[in-house]
Short mmCIF file of C-alpha atoms and ligand atoms in Angstrom, two decimals:
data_model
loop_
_atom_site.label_atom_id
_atom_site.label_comp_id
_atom_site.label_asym_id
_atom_site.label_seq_id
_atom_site.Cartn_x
_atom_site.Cartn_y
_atom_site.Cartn_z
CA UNK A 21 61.32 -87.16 51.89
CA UNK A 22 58.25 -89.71 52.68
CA UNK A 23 56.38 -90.76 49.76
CA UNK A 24 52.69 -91.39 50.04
CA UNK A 25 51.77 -95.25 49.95
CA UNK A 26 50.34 -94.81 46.08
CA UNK A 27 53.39 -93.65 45.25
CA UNK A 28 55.42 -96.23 46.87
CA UNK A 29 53.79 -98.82 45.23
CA UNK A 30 53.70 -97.26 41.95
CA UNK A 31 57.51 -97.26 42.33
CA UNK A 32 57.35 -100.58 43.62
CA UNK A 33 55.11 -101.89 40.90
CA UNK A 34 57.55 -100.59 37.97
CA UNK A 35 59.71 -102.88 39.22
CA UNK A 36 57.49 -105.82 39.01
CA UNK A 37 55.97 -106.23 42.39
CA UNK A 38 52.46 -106.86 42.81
CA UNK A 39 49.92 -104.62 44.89
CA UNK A 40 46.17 -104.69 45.05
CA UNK A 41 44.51 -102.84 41.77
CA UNK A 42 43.64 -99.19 43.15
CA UNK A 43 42.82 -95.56 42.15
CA UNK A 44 44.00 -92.65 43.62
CA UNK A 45 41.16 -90.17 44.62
CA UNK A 46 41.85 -86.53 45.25
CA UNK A 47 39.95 -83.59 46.45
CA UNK A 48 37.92 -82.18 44.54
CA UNK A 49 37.02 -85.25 42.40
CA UNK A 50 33.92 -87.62 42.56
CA UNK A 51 34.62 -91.27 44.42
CA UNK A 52 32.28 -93.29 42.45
CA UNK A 53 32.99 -91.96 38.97
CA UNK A 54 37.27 -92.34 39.42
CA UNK A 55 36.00 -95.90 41.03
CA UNK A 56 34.07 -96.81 38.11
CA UNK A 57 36.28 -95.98 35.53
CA UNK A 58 39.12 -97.85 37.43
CA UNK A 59 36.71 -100.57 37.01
CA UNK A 60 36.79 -101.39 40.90
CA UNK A 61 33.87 -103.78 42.29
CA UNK A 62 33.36 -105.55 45.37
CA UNK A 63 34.76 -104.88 48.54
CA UNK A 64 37.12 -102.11 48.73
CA UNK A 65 39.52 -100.80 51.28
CA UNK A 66 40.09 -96.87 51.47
CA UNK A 67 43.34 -95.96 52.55
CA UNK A 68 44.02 -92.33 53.62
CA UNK A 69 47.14 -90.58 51.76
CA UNK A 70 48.79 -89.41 55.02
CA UNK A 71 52.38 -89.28 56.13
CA UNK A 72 51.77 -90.29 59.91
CA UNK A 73 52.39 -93.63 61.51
CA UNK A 74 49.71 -95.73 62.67
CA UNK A 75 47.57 -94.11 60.11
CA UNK A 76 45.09 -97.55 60.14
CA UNK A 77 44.52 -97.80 64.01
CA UNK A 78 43.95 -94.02 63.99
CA UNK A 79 41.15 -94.12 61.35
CA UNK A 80 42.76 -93.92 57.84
CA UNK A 81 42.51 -97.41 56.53
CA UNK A 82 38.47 -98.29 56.46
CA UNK A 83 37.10 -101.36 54.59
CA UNK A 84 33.75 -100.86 52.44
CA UNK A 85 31.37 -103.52 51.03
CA UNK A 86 30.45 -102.11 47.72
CA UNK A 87 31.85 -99.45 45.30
CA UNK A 88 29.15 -97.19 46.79
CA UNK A 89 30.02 -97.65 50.67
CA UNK A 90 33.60 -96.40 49.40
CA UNK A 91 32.67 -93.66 47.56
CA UNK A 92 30.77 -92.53 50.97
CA UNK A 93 34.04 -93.56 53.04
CA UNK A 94 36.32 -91.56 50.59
CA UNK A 95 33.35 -87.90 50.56
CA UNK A 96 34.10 -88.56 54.30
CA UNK A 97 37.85 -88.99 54.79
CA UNK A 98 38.95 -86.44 52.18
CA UNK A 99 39.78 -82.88 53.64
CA UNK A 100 39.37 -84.38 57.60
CA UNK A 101 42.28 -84.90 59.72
CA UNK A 102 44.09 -87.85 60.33
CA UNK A 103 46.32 -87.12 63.51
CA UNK A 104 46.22 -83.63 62.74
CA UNK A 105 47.08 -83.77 59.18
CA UNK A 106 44.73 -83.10 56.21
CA UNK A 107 43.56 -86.06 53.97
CA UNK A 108 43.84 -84.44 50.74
CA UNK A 109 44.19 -88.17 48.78
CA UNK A 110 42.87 -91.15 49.15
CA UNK A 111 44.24 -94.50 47.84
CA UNK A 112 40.88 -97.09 47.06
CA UNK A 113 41.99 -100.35 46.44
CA UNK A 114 40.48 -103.92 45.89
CA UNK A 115 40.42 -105.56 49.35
CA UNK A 116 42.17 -108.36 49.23
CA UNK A 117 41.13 -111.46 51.28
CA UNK A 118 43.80 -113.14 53.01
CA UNK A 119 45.10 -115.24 56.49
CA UNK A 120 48.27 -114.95 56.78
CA UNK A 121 50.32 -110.75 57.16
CA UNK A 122 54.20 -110.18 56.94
CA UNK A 123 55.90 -107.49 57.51
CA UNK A 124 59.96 -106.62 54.93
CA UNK A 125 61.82 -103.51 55.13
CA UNK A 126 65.18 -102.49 53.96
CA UNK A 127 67.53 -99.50 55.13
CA UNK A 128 70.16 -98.26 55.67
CA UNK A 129 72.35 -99.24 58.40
CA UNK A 130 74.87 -96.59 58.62
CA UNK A 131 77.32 -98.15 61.24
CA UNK A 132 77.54 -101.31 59.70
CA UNK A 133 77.88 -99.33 56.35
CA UNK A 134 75.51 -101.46 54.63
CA UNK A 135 71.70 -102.07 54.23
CA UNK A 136 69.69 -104.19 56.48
CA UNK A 137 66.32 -106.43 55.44
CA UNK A 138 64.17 -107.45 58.16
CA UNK A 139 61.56 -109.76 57.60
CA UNK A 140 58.90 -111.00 59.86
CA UNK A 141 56.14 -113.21 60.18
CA UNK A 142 53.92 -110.74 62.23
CA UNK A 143 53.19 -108.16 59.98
CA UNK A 144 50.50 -105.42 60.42
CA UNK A 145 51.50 -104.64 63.74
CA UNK A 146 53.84 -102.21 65.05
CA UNK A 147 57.58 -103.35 64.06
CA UNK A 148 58.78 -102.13 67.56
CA UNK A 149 56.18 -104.17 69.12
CA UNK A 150 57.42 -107.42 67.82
CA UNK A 151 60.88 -106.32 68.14
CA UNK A 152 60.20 -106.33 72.51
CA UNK A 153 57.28 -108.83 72.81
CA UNK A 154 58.92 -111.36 70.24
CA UNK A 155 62.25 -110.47 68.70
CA UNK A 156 62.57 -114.33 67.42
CA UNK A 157 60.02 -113.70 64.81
CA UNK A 158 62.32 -111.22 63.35
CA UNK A 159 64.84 -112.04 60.92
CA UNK A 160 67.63 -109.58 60.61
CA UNK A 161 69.67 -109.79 56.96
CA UNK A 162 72.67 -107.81 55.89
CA UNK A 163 73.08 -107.21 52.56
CA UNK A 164 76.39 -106.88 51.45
CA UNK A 165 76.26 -103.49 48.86
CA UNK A 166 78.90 -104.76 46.58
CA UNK A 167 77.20 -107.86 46.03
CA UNK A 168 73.21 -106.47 46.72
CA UNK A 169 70.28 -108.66 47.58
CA UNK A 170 70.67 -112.00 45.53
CA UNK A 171 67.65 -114.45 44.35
CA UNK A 172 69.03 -117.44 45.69
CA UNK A 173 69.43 -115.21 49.39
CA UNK A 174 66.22 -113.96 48.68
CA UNK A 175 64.83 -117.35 48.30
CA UNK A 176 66.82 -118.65 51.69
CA UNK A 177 64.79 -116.33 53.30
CA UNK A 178 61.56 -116.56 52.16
CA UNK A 179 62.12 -120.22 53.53
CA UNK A 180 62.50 -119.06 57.01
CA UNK A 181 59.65 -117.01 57.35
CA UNK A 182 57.33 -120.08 55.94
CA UNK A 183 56.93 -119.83 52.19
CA UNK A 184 57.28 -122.80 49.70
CA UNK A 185 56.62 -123.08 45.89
CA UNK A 186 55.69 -120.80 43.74
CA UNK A 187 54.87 -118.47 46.46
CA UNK A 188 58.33 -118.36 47.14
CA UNK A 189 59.85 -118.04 44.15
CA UNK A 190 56.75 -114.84 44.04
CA UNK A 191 58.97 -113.66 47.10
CA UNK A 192 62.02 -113.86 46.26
CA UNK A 193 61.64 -111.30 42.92
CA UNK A 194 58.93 -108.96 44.86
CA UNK A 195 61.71 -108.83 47.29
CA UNK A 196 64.46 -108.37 45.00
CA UNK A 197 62.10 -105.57 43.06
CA UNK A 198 62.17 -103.97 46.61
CA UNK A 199 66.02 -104.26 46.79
CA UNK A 200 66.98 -102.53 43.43
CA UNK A 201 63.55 -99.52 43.87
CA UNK A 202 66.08 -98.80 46.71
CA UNK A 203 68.96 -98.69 45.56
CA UNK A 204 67.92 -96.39 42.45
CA UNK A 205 65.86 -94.23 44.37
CA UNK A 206 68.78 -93.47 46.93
CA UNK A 207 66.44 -94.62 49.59
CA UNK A 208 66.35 -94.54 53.46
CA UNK A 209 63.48 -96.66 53.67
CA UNK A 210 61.41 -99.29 51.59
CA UNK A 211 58.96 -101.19 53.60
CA UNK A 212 55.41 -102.91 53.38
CA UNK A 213 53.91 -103.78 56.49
CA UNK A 214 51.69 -106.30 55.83
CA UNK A 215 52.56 -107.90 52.53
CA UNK A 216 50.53 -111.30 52.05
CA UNK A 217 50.31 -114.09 49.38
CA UNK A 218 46.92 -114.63 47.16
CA UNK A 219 46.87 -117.47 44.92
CA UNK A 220 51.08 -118.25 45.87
CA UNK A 221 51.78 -114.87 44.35
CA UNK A 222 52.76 -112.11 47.03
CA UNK A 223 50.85 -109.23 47.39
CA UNK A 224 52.18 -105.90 48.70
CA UNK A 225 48.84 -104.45 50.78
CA UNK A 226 51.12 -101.29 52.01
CA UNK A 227 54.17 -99.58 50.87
CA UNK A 228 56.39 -96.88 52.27
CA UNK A 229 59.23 -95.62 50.92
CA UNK A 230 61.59 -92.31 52.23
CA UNK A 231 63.59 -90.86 49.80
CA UNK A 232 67.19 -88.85 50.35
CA UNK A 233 66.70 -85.42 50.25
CA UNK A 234 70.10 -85.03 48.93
CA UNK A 235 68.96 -87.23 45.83
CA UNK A 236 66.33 -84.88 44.94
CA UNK A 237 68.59 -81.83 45.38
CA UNK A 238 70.81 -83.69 42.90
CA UNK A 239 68.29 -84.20 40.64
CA UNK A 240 69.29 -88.13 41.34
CA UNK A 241 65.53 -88.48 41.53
CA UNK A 242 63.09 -86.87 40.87
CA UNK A 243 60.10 -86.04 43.02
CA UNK A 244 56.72 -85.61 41.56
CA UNK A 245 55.38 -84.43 44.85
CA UNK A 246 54.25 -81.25 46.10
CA UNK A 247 56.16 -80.97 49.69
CA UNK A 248 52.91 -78.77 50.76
CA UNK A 249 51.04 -81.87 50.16
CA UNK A 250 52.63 -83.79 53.10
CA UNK A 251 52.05 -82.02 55.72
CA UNK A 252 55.01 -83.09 56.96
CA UNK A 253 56.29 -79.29 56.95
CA UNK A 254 55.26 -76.25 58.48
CA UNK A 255 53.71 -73.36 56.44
CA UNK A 256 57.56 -71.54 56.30
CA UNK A 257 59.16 -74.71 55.46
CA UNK A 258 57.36 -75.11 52.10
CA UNK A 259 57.95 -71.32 51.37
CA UNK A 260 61.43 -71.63 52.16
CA UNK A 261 61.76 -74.89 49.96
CA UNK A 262 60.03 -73.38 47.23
CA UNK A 263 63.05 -70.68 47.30
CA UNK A 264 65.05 -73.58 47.12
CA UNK A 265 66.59 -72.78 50.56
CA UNK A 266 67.84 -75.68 53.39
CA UNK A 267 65.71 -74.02 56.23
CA UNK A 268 63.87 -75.65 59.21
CA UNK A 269 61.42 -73.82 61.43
CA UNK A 270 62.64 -73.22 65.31
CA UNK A 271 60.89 -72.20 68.50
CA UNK A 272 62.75 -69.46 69.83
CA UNK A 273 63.44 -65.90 68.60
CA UNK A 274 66.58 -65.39 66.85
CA UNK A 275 66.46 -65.53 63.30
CA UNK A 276 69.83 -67.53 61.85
CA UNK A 277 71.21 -68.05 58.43
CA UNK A 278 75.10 -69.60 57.67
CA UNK A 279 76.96 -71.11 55.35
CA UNK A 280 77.29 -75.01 55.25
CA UNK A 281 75.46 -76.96 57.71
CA UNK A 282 78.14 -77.51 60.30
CA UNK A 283 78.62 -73.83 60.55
CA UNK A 284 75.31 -72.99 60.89
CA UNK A 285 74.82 -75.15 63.07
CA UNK A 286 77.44 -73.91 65.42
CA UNK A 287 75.94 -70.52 65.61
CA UNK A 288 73.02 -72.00 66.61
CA UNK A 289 74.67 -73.25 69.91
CA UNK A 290 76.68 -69.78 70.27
CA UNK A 291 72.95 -68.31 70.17
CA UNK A 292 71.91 -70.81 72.86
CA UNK A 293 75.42 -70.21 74.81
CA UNK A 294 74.44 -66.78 75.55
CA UNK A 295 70.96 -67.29 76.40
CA UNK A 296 69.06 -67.01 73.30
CA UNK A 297 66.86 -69.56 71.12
CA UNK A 298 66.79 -69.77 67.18
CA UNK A 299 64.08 -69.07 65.18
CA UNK A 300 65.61 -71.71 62.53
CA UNK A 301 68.40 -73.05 61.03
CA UNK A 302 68.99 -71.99 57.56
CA UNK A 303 72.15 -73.13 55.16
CA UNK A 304 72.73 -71.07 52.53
CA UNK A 305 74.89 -73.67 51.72
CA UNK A 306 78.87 -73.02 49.96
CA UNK A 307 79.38 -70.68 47.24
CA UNK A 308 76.31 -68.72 47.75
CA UNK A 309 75.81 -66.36 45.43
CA UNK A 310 74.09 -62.29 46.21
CA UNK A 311 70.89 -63.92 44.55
CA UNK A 312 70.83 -66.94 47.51
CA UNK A 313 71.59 -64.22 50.40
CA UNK A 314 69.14 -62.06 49.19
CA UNK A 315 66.16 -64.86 49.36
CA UNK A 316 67.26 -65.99 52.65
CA UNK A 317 67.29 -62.45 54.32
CA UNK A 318 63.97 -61.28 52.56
CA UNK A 319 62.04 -64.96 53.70
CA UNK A 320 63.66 -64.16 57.22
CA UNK A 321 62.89 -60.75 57.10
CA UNK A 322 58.96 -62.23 56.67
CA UNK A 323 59.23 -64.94 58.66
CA UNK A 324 57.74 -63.64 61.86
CA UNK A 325 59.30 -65.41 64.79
CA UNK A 326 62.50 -64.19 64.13
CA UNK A 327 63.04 -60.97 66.36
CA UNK A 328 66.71 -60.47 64.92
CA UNK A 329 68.42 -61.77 62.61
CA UNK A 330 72.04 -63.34 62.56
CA UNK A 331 73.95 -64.19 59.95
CA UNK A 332 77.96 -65.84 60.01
CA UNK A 333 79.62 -66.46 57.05
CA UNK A 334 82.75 -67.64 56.98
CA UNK A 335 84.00 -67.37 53.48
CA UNK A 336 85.75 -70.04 51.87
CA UNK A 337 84.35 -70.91 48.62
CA UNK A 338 81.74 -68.82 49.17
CA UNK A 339 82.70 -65.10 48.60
CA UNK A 340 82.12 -62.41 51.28
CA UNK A 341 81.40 -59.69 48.14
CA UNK A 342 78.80 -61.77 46.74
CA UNK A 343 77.23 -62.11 50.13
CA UNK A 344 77.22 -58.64 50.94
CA UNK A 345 75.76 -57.77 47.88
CA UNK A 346 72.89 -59.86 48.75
CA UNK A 347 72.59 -58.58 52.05
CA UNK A 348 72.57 -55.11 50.68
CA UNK A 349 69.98 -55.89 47.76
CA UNK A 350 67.71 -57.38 50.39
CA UNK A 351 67.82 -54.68 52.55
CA UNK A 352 67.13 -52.19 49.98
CA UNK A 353 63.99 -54.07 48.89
CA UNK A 354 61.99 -55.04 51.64
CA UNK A 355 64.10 -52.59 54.40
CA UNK A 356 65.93 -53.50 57.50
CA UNK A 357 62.02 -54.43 58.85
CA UNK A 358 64.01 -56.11 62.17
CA UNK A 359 67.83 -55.74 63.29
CA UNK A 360 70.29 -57.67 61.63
CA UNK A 361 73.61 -58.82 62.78
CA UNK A 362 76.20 -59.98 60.22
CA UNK A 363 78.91 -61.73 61.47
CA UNK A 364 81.32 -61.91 58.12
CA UNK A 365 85.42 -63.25 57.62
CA UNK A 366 87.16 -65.43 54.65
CA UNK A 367 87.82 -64.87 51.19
CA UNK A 368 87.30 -61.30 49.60
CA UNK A 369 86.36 -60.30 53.43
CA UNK A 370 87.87 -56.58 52.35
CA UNK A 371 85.31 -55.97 49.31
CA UNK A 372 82.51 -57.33 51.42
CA UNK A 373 83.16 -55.29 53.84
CA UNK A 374 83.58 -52.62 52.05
CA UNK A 375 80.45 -53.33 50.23
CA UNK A 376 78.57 -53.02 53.44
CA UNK A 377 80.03 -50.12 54.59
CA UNK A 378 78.86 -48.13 51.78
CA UNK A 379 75.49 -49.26 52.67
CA UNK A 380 76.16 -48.41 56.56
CA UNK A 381 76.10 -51.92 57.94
CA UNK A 382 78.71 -52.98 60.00
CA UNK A 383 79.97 -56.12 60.16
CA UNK A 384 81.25 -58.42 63.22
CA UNK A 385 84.66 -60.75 63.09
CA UNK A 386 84.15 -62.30 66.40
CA UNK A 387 81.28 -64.55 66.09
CA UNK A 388 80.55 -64.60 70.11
CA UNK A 389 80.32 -60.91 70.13
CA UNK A 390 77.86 -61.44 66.83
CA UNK A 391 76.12 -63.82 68.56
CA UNK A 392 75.77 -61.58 72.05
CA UNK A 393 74.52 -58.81 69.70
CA UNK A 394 71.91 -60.66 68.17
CA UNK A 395 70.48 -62.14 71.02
CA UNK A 396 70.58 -58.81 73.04
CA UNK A 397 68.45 -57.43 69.70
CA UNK A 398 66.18 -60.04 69.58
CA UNK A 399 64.87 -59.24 73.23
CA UNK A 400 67.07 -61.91 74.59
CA UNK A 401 69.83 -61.10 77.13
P1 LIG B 8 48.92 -98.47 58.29
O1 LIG B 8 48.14 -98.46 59.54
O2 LIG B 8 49.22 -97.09 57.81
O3 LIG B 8 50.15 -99.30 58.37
O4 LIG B 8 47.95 -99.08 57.14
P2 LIG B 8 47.97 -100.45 56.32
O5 LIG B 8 47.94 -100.14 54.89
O6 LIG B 8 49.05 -101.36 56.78
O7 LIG B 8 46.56 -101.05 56.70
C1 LIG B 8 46.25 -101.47 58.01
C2 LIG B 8 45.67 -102.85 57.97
O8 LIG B 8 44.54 -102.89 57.11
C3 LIG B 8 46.61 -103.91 57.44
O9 LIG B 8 47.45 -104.45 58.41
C4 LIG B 8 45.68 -104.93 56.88
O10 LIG B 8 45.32 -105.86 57.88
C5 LIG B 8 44.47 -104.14 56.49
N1 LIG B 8 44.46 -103.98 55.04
C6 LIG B 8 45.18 -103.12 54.29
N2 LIG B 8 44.93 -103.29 52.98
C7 LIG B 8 44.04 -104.28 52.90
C8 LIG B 8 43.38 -104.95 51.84
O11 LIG B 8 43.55 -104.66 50.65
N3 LIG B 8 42.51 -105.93 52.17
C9 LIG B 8 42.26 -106.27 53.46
N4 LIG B 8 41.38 -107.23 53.73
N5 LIG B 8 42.87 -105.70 54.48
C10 LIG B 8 43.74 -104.71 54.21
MN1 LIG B 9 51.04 -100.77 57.39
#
């Protein structure tokens, strides 16, 4: 998950790094008085709380002389569209005057099986840009996990991308601060693009972070914000996340749910073998239980671009009774609204079975001939 910049660098701050003093406006509230009582005066910069990239070229980062100039900016930007996603927050900050912009990240580098730190003298331009037009102002760092980002390595590089002194020393724990917010939030992604240095102390001017989904699941981390918020998912999306279900809205027609990710993933290509296109993919992930099969067959039964509905379970810790008894629940309270195949083999396959029977739903063992079915319900061929 992508946090929003003010969260970033409240992350980022708790860790001792340094960002311009700020309040976050939302919706709803009055500009001036939150600005006031943040004690903000001067010029101001206000930043819109989107998830999109190139947020500042396309409008969302505007500078203001005066607390009142802001407070107009911020009436203006909140609730209008910022590449086609609502500004329901904005971040107003002291604008800091400065020369010189760089650009840190760290991530994950997944075949190396470690994290990697670039740094850069160019920052507040496109990354990828520099990365063609001048890859020699990048400088590319591997941090070994075992060991993590050291201050002295920290230090070595804030030498090669110009700093001295104090400002370096500055550097070396803001960068440090970066390493370990990282590494405890189970990140993908910790960035600021620019960060700058005001009286040899370095200044973080914008922040991004992206979280591991899997983190949050785990309760690793928590996550304070509202995934409707982002508008980084579609209207089903949140609904389905607020079920607590792994779903992810499709194009096409045929309405899929499966256990474990790899499986469902497969009967989304034995959809598309035979000609159809799936609505979504939904996990209902291993050991299901009647309760999670229920939820996911009611939210497809609503979900309206699903024509059919298809659903493959192979049991293995995940029990084909419990299922069925969730398929049957669901059916009997919102009705068979659309027609559902069920596709269903593994442990306690008998009792499920069974279980369905009594209900008059048949049940599929060859998951081609499932998928055939579906997509010849679902108005496919
Ligand atoms: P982005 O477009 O989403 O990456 O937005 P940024 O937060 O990076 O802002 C875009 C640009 O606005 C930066 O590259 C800076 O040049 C400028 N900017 C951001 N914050 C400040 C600030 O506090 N003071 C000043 N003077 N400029 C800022
Ligand atoms: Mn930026």
């Amino acid at each position: 998950m992508k946090l929003f910049e003010y969260e970033a660098k409240q992350i980022l701050r708790s860790y001792g790094a340094a960002t311009p003093r700020g309040v976050v406006v939302a919706q709803g509230e009055d500009p001036l008085t939150k600005i006031r009582e943040a004690g903000l005066t001067g010029k101001l910069v206000v930043k819109a709380q989107v998830l999109v990239a190139g947020r500042g070229k396309a409008g969302g980062v505007k500078l203001a002389n005066t607390p009142e100039e802001a407070a107009e900016i911020a009436t203006e930007m909140l609730g209008s569209k910022i590449k086609g996603v609502t500004v329901r927050k904005v971040l107003i900050e002291e604008a800091v005057e400065h020369d010189r912009e760089w650009f840190a990240s760290i991530t994950v580098d997944r075949a190396a099986r470690d994290f990697v730190l670039l740094l850069s003298t160019e920052g507040g331009v496109d990354i990828e840009e520099v990365a063609r037009e001048n890859p020699e102002a990048i400088i590319k760092y591997h941090i070994p996990p075992e060991r993590g980002l050291l201050p002295y390595k920290a230090r070595e590089l804030g030498k090669e991308v110009g700093l001295r002194g104090r400002a370096l020393n500055s550097f070396a724990s803001t960068l440090v601060a970066m390493y370990r917010a990282f590494i405890d939030h189970y990140a993908d992604l910790v960035e600021s693009n620019p960060f700058t240095v005001v009286n040899d102390r370095v200044v973080l001017l914008d922040a991004r972070m992206i979280i591991d989904d899997s983190a949050i699941r785990l309760g690793l981390v928590k996550a304070e914000q509202d995934p409707a918020e982002t508008g980084e998912l579609s209207e089903w999306e949140v609904r389905a996340r607020r079920l607590g279900l792994n779903f992810v809205e499709l194009d096409g027609y045929v309405g899929i749910i499966g256990n474990g990710a790899g499986l469902t993933m497969a009967t989304m290509d034995l959809v598309k073998h035979f000609g159809g296109e799936p609505a979504n993919f939904l996990d209902i992930g291993g050991g299901a239980s009647a309760e999670v099969m229920k939820k996911a067959l009611n939210l497809l039964m609503e979900y309206p671009k699903a024509k059919s509905i298809f659903i493959n379970i192979f049991g293995g810790i995940t029990r084909c009774d419990e299922v069925a008894k969730g398929i049957v629940q669901a059916l009997k309270e919102v009705g068979a609204r659309k027609p559902v195949v069920i596709r269903l083999v593994g442990t306690n396959e008998e009792e499920g079975r069974a279980i369905l029977e009594e209900a008059g739903i048949k049940a599929f063992t060859d998951p081609a001939e499932a998928a055939k079915e579906a997509v010849r319900l679902g108005g496919g061929e």
